[in-house]
Amino acid sequence: FKTQYSMIHRLETNKLRNVAKFFAHLLQTDALPWTVLRYIHLNEGETTSSSRIFIKILFQELAENMGLVKLNERLHDKSLEEAFDGLFPKDNPKNTRFSINFFVSIGLGGLTEELQKWLKNKPKEIMMQQRLAAEQMLQAAESSSSSSDSDSDSSSSSGSSSSESSSSSSSSSSDDRKKRKKKKDKKKKKK
């Protein structure tokens, strides 16, 4: 499968169609393990027009012969999930959209429902991660500024260097207060 797929761009359209139908039959009858699909990486950079035609015919044949429900069950089998990472990529939203659009355009959008849910929730997850990271940085800044305030109080005899550190810590403290106030204002607006 890997060899044929890597050389698919060399075939004429009719031969390409026959090869895709052949592999669809082998997959459908379990004569070929479904793990061979790991060699397909469905994204704009790694596919050619010939390979996309091959994938299209392969999956349309599988859907026609197995039925969409049975094909969908097979593609969402947890034991084979890793083999289908290239077909349903979650590494990059751009690749995810490309895969969804591809399957929708060939009439098999039902295979991408989970991928669509993942893509819909991904921006929310990223925002939550960024918010948590910002809060952690804020807490770290607060704890370091409070410790630097106490350090500058205890070392006031060191002259100009201590006054510089206390002024920088007080400016960072005021920045922290502004950030907290903005967060409170945002929370009030949401309510």
XYZ file of C-alpha atoms in Angstrom:
191
model
C 0.000 0.000 0.000
C 2.745 2.427 0.984
C 4.599 1.885 -2.282
C 1.485 2.231 -4.426
C 0.337 5.323 -2.577
C 3.737 6.991 -2.853
C 3.766 6.424 -6.628
C 0.081 7.190 -7.252
C 0.904 10.432 -9.064
C 2.491 8.402 -11.876
C -0.741 6.616 -12.779
C -3.344 7.641 -15.301
C -6.781 8.411 -13.927
C -8.331 5.055 -14.927
C -5.468 3.057 -13.412
C -5.579 5.224 -10.305
C -9.314 4.519 -9.992
C -8.722 0.764 -10.311
C -5.957 0.776 -7.707
C -8.176 2.732 -5.275
C -11.069 0.300 -5.813
C -8.704 -2.630 -5.314
C -7.436 -1.292 -1.988
C -10.973 -0.409 -0.901
C -11.975 -4.025 -1.525
C -8.954 -5.313 0.410
C -9.707 -3.037 3.358
C -13.409 -3.809 3.348
C -12.794 -7.550 3.433
C -10.041 -7.157 6.060
C -7.548 -8.756 3.690
C -5.392 -5.699 4.340
C -5.065 -4.218 7.833
C -6.606 -0.779 8.285
C -3.349 0.393 9.824
C -1.979 0.897 6.287
C -3.970 4.138 6.210
C -1.339 5.657 8.514
C 0.670 6.443 5.373
C -1.975 8.904 4.211
C -1.465 12.428 5.523
C -4.443 14.447 4.360
C -3.276 18.041 4.264
C -2.522 20.591 1.605
C 1.248 20.218 1.756
C 1.551 16.434 1.621
C -1.091 15.543 -0.954
C -1.176 15.956 -4.700
C -4.246 16.110 -6.890
C -3.650 12.441 -7.794
C -3.400 11.350 -4.172
C -6.565 13.285 -3.316
C -8.387 11.541 -6.188
C -7.088 8.216 -4.870
C -8.320 8.981 -1.341
C -11.657 10.159 -2.702
C -12.271 6.987 -4.692
C -10.986 4.781 -1.877
C -13.371 6.262 0.691
C -16.339 6.528 -1.641
C -15.940 2.845 -2.473
C -15.630 1.941 1.199
C -18.749 3.968 2.038
C -20.691 2.445 -0.842
C -19.760 -1.134 -0.009
C -19.670 -1.002 3.802
C -22.202 1.713 4.423
C -21.450 5.059 6.013
C -22.398 3.937 9.531
C -20.138 0.882 9.497
C -17.282 2.852 7.908
C -17.651 5.567 10.531
C -17.527 2.956 13.308
C -14.343 1.493 11.837
C -12.701 4.905 11.493
C -13.494 5.756 15.115
C -12.277 2.442 16.509
C -10.067 3.347 19.477
C -7.546 0.612 18.689
C -6.987 2.090 15.210
C -7.130 5.746 16.198
C -3.387 6.259 15.775
C -3.479 4.872 12.227
C -6.053 7.495 11.219
C -4.212 10.519 12.644
C -3.037 11.467 9.161
C -6.554 11.286 7.709
C -8.137 13.253 10.549
C -5.309 15.495 11.742
C -5.551 17.361 15.023
C -2.046 18.785 14.931
C -2.952 22.066 13.293
C -6.354 23.741 12.783
C -5.435 24.448 9.148
C -4.878 20.729 8.469
C -8.056 19.881 10.375
C -10.099 22.267 8.234
C -8.521 20.868 5.072
C -9.493 17.322 6.055
C -13.043 18.337 6.979
C -13.470 20.263 3.738
C -12.091 17.347 1.728
C -14.525 14.804 3.167
C -17.451 17.218 2.910
C -16.611 17.930 -0.737
C -16.630 14.222 -1.633
C -19.965 13.696 0.095
C -18.649 11.999 3.221
C -18.857 14.865 5.706
C -20.496 12.518 8.211
C -17.087 10.945 8.815
C -15.757 14.226 10.215
C -18.322 14.986 12.931
C -15.871 14.333 15.776
C -13.201 16.348 13.991
C -15.634 19.252 13.590
C -16.444 19.141 17.314
C -12.739 19.085 18.120
C -12.092 22.071 15.853
C -15.020 23.971 17.346
C -13.733 23.447 20.912
C -10.034 23.897 20.155
C -10.033 27.736 20.232
C -11.782 27.595 23.608
C -9.117 25.214 24.935
C -6.329 27.446 23.650
C -7.903 30.493 25.286
C -8.269 28.611 28.581
C -4.625 27.517 28.430
C -3.508 31.075 27.707
C -5.664 32.407 30.530
C -4.206 29.868 32.968
C -0.675 30.697 31.837
C -1.346 34.421 32.286
C -2.770 33.837 35.766
C 0.243 31.747 36.723
C 2.586 34.456 35.463
C 0.580 37.037 37.399
C 0.786 34.985 40.589
C 4.503 34.470 40.086
C 4.967 38.202 39.509
C 2.941 39.012 42.630
C 4.920 36.627 44.796
C 8.234 37.890 43.436
C 7.197 41.538 43.823
C 6.082 40.980 47.418
C 9.347 39.237 48.212
C 11.323 41.992 46.487
C 9.370 44.595 48.530
C 10.375 42.862 51.741
C 13.934 42.518 50.458
C 14.147 46.211 49.639
C 12.785 47.130 53.093
C 15.398 45.023 54.862
C 18.246 46.316 52.723
C 17.436 50.022 52.700
C 21.012 50.855 53.747
C 22.357 49.722 50.368
C 21.523 53.117 48.836
C 20.512 53.757 45.268
C 20.256 50.126 44.154
C 17.583 49.396 46.757
C 15.593 52.476 45.804
C 15.729 51.412 42.139
C 14.482 47.915 42.960
C 11.681 49.204 45.160
C 10.550 51.660 42.489
C 10.542 48.925 39.853
C 8.643 46.593 42.147
C 6.114 49.297 42.957
C 5.579 49.960 39.255
C 5.097 46.241 38.627
C 2.691 46.139 41.591
C 0.649 48.949 40.066
C 0.647 47.076 36.757
C -0.572 43.993 38.601
C -3.360 46.004 40.213
C -4.416 47.344 36.809
C -4.519 43.815 35.402
C -6.620 42.589 38.324
C -9.006 45.497 37.912
C -9.415 44.730 34.192
C -10.193 41.097 35.001
C -12.806 42.150 37.569
C -14.379 44.539 35.051
C -14.535 41.747 32.454
C -16.189 39.396 34.944
C -18.772 42.055 35.805
C -19.557 42.583 32.106
C -20.062 38.841 31.605
C -22.599 38.711 34.450
